Coordinates of C-alpha atoms in Angstrom, one line a residue:
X1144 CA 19.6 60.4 -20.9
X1145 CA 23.3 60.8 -20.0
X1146 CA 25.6 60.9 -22.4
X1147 CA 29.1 58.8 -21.2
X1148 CA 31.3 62.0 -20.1
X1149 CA 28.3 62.4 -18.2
X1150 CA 28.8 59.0 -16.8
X1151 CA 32.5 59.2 -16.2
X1152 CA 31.8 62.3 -14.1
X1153 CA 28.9 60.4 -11.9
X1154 CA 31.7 57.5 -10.8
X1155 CA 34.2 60.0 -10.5
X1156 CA 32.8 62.6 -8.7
X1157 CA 30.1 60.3 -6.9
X1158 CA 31.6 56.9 -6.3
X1159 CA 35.4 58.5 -5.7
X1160 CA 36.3 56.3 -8.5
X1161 CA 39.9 57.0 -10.5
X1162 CA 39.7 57.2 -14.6
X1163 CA 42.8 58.0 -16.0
X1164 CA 42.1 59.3 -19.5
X1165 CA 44.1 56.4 -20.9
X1166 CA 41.5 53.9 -19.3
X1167 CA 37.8 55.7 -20.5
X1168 CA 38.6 54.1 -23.9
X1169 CA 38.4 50.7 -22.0
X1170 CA 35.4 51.5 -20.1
X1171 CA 33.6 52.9 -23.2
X1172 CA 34.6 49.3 -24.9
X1173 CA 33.1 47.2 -22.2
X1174 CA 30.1 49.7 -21.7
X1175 CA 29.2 51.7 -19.0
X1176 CA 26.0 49.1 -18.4
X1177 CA 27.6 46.0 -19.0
X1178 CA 30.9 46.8 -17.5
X1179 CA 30.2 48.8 -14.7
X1180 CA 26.4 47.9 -13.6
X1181 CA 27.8 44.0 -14.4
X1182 CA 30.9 44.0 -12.5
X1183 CA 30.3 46.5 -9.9
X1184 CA 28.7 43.5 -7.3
X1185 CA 29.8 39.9 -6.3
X1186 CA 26.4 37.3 -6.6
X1187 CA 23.7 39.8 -5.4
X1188 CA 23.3 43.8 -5.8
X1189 CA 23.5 44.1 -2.6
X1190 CA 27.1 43.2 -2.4
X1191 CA 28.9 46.1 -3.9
X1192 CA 32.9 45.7 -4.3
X1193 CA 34.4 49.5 -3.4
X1194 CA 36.1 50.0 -6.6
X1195 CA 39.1 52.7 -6.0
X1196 CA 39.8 52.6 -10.0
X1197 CA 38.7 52.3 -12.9
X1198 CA 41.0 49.6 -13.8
X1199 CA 39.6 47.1 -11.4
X1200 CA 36.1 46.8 -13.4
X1201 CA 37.9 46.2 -16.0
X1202 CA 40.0 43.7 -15.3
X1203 CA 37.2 41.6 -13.6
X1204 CA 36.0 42.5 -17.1
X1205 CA 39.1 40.3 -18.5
X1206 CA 38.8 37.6 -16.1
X1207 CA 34.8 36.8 -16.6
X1208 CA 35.5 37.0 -20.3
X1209 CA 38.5 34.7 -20.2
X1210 CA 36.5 32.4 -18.0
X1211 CA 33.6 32.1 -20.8
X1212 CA 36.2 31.7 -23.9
X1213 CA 38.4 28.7 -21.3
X1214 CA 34.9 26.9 -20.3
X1215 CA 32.2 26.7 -23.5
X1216 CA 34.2 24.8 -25.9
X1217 CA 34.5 22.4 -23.0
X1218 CA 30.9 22.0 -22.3
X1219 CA 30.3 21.8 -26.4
X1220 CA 31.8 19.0 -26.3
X1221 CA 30.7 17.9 -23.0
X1222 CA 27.0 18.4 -24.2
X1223 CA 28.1 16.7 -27.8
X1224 CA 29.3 13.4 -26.1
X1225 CA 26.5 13.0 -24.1
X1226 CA 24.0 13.3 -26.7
X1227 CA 25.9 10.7 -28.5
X1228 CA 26.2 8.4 -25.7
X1229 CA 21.9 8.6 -24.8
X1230 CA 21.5 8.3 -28.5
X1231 CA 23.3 5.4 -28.0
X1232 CA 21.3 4.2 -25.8
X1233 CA 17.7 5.2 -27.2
X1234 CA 19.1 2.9 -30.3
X1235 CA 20.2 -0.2 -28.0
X1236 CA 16.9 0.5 -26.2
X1237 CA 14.2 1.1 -29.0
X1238 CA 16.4 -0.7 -31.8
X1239 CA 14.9 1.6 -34.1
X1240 CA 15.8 5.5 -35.2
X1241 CA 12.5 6.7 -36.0
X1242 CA 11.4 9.0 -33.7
X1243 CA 7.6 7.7 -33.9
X1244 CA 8.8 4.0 -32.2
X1245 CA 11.2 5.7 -30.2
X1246 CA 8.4 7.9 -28.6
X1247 CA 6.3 3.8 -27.7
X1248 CA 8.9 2.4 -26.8
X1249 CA 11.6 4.5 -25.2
X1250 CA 10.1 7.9 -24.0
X1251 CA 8.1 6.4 -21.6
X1252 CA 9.0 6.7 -18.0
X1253 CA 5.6 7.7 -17.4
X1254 CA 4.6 4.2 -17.2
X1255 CA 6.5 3.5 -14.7
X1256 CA 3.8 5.2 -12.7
X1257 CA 0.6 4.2 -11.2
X1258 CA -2.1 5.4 -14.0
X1259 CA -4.7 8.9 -12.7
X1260 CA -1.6 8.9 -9.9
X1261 CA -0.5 12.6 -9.8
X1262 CA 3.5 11.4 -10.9
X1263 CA 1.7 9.7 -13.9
X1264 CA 0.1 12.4 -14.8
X1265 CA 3.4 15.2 -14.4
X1266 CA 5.6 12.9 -16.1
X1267 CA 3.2 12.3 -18.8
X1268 CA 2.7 16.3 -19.2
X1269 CA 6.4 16.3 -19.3
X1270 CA 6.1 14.0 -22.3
X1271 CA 3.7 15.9 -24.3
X1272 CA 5.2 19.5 -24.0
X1273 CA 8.9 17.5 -25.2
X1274 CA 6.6 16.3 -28.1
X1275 CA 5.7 19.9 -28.9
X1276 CA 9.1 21.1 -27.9
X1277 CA 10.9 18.9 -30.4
X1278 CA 8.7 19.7 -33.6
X1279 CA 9.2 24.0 -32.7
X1280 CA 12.3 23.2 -32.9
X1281 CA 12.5 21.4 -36.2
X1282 CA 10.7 23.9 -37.5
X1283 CA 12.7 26.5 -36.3
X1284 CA 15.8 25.3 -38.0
X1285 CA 14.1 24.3 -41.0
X1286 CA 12.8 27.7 -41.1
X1287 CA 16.1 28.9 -41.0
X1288 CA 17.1 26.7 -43.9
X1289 CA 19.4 24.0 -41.5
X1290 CA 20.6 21.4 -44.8
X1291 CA 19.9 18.5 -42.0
X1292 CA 16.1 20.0 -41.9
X1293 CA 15.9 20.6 -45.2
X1294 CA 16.8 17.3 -46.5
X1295 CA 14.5 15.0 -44.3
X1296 CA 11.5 17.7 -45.1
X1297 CA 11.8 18.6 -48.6
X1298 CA 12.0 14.5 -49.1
X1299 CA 8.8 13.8 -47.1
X1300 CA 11.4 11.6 -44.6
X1301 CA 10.8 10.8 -41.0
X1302 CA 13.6 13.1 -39.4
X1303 CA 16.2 10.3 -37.5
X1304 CA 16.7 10.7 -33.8
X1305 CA 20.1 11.2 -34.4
X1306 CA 19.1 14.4 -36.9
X1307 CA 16.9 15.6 -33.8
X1308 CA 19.4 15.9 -31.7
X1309 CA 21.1 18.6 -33.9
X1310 CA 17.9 20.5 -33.2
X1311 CA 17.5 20.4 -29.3
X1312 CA 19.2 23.0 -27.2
X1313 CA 20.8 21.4 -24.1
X1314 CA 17.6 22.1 -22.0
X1315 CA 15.4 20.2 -24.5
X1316 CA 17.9 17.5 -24.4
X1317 CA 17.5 17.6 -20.4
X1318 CA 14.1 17.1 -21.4
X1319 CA 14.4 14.3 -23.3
X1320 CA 16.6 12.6 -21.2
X1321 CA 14.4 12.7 -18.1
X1322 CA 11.3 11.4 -20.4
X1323 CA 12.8 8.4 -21.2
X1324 CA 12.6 4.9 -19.3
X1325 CA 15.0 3.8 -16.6
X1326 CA 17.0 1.0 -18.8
X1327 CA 18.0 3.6 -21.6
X1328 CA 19.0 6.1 -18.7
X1329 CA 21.0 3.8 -16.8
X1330 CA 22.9 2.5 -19.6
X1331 CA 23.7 6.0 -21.0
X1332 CA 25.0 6.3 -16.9
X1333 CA 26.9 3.0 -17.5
X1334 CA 28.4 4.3 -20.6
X1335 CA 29.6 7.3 -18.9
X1336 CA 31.5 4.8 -16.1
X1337 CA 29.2 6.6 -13.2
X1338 CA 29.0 4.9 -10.1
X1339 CA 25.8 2.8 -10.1
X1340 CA 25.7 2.8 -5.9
X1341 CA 24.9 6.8 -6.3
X1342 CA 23.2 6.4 -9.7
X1343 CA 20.5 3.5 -9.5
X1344 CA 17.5 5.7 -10.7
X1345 CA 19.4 7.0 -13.5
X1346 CA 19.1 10.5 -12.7
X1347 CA 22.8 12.1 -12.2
X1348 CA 23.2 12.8 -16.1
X1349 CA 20.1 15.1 -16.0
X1350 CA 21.6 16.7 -12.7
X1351 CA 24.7 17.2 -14.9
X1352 CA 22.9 18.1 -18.0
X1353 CA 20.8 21.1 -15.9
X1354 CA 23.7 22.4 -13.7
X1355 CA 26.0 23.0 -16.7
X1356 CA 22.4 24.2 -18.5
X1357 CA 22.8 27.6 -16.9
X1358 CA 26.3 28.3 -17.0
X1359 CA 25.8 27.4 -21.1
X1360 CA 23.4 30.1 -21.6
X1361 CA 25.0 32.7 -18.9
X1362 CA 28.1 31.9 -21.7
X1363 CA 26.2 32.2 -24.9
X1364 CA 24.5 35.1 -23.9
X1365 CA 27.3 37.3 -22.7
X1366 CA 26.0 37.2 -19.5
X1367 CA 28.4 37.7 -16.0
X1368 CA 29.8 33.9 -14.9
X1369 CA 32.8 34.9 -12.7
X1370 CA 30.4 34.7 -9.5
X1371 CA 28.0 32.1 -10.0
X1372 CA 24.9 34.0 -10.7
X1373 CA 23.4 32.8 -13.4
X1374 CA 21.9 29.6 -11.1
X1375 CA 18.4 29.3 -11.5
X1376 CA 18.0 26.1 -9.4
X1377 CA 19.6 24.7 -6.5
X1378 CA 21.9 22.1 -7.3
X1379 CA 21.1 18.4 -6.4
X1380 CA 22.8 17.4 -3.7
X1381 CA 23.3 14.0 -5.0
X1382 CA 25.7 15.9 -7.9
X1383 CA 28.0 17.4 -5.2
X1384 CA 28.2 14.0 -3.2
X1385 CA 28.8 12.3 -6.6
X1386 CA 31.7 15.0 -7.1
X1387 CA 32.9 15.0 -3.6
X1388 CA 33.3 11.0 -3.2
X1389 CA 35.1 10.3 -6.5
X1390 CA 37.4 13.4 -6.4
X1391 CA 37.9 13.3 -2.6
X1392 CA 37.3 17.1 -2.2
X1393 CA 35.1 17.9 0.6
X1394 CA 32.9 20.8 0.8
X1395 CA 32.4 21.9 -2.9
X1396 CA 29.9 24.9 -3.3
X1397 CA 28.5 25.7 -6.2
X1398 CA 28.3 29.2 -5.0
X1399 CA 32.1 29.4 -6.3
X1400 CA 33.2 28.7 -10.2
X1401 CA 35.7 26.3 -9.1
X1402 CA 32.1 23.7 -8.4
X1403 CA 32.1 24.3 -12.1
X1404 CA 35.2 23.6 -13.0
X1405 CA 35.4 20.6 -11.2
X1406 CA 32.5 19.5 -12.4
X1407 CA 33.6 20.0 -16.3
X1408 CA 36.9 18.5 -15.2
X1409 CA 35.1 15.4 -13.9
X1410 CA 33.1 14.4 -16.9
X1411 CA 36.3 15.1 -19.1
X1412 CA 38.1 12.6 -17.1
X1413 CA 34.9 10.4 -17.6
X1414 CA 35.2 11.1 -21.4
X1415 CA 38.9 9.5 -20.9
X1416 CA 40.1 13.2 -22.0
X1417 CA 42.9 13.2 -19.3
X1418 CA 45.2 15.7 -21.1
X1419 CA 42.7 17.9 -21.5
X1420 CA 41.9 18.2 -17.9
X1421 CA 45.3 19.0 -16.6
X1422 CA 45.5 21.6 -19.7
X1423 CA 42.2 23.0 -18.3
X1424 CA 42.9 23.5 -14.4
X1425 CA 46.1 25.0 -15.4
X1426 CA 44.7 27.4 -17.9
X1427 CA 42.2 28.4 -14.8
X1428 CA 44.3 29.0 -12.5
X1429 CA 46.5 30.9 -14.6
X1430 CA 43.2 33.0 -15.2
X1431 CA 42.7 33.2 -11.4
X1432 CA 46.5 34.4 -10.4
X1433 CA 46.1 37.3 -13.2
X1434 CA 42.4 38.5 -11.1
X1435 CA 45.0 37.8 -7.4
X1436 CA 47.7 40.2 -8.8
X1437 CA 45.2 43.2 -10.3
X1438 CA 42.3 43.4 -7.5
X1439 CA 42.3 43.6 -3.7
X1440 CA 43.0 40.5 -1.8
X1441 CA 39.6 40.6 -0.1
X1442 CA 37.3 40.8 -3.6
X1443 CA 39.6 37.9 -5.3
X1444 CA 39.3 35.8 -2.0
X1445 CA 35.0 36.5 -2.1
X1446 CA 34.8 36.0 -5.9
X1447 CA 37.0 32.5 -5.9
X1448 CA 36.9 31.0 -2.1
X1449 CA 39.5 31.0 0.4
X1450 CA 40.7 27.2 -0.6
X1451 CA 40.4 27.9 -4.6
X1452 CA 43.8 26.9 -4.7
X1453 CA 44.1 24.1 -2.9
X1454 CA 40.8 22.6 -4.5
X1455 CA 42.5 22.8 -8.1
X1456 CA 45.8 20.8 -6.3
X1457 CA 43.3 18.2 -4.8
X1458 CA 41.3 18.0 -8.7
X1459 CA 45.1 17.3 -10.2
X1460 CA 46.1 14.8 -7.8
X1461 CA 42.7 12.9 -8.7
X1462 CA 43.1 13.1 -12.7

């Protein structure tokens, strides 16, 4: 077990590292584990940036932490508008809240299969396991005495589908979306102004919902966001056309935060938030020139993208 002056000795005497005495304080507040073993690589551990100092680490420290505290109240509120805009829509669809009628009625792309074929049979798995996934957790906030819970339980109540919602993380709402039938998913699209020529299944919100699914958690979880690795999935190409035709910017990749930010930016602007989106791109690129002034010009180009710059001047032209 090392202790951490036997850590500061191993990246200075075996990574030729520089750690002014002023600076250990900082790497002993971001953690030799997190800060370091976190930052010390750009997408895979492969890819090792050649620190020269100490203070590099930790200001791409800074910068990923400033990037989580710019971005999740964003996709709060993102994820809270387009729960109320689907509840919307399971309402106009099932004209009922109760969750038992909404489940007939509304939950039900299943049946839009041929029944014993194999799609009928996934989407109706899909179906049950939401089922399941719903009541945990209900319980689970019940359990940790949630008033919403509480009320509709201790009153022997049906629990409203609106009250559900407070429940489901934003992968359960994923979920739910992609269990319901095509009318309730195209007008929660149509209520969110998406084109209907590159939306006619219904199936761009869940793309949305899934992509900013990851970058949620990495968030929440204190995980590293500054370099995209927190993906789990490939993203649907049909997102990035949908981004790339109504913003005119060509070529965005995902592998770069700024697919992110565009993408927050987009649905903002779809949210008719307007000031909110030129407040946000100017906030992140003020974030970005701070990491251009305080690492090597190659690791800022590799973390951000050559065009980073030019992308965000394309995104503000299009607000």
């Amino acid at each position: 077990m090392l202790s951490f002056s036997d850590l500061l000795n191993y990246l200075k005497g075996n990574k030729n590292i520089s750690i002014p005495a002023t600076q250990e304080k900082d790497l002993r507040n971001i953690g030799y584990y997190h800060g370091y073993k976190g930052y010390r690589f750009i997408r895979t551990s492969s890819n090792k940036i050649q620190f020269s100092n100490i203070k590099e680490v930790i200001v791409l420290n800074k910068f990923d932490l400033d990037l989580k505290t710019l971005i999740y109240p964003k996709i709060m509120f993102i994820e809270t508008a387009l729960k109320s805009y689907f509840i919307e829509s399971i309402l106009d669809d099932s004209k009922s809240e109760d969750m038992a009628t909404i489940y007939s009625k509304t939950v039900t792309r299943y049946q839009s299969y041929q029944k014993g074929s194999k799609q009928y049979t996934e989407e109706f798995k899909k179906r049950m396991n939401l089922q399941m996934k719903i009541n945990s957790a209900l319980i689970r906030d019940y359990q940790k005495e949630k008033e919403i819970e509480k009320h509709f339980f201790n009153n022997d109540k049906p629990i409203p589908v609106w009250a559900v919602f407070e429940s489901l993380t934003l992968g359960e709402f994923g979920n739910f979306f992609d269990c319901s039938n095509l009318n309730t998913r195209l007008s929660t699209s149509k209520l969110l102004s998406l084109p209907t020529n590159l939306d006619s299944d219904g199936e761009l919100i869940s793309y949305i919902i899934y992509t900013l699914r990851d970058l949620r958690n990495a968030v929440a979880h204190n995980s590293v966001i500054f370099d995209t690795r927190f993906k789990t999935a490939k993203i649907n190409k049909r997102l990035t056309l949908l981004l790339e035709s109504e913003t005119g910017i060509k070529n965005i990749d995902f592998k770069y935060i700024s697919a992110y930010i565009i993408l927050i930016t987009y649905i903002y602007k779809h949210l008719e938030q307007n000031r909110e989106c030129k407040s946000f791109i100017h906030e992140y690129l003020t974030k970005c020139e701070y990491l251009y002034k305080n690492v090597p010009n190659n690791v800022y180009f590799e973390i951000v993208g050559t065009n980073n710059k030019s992308i965000m001047t394309q995104l503000e032209n299009w607000i």
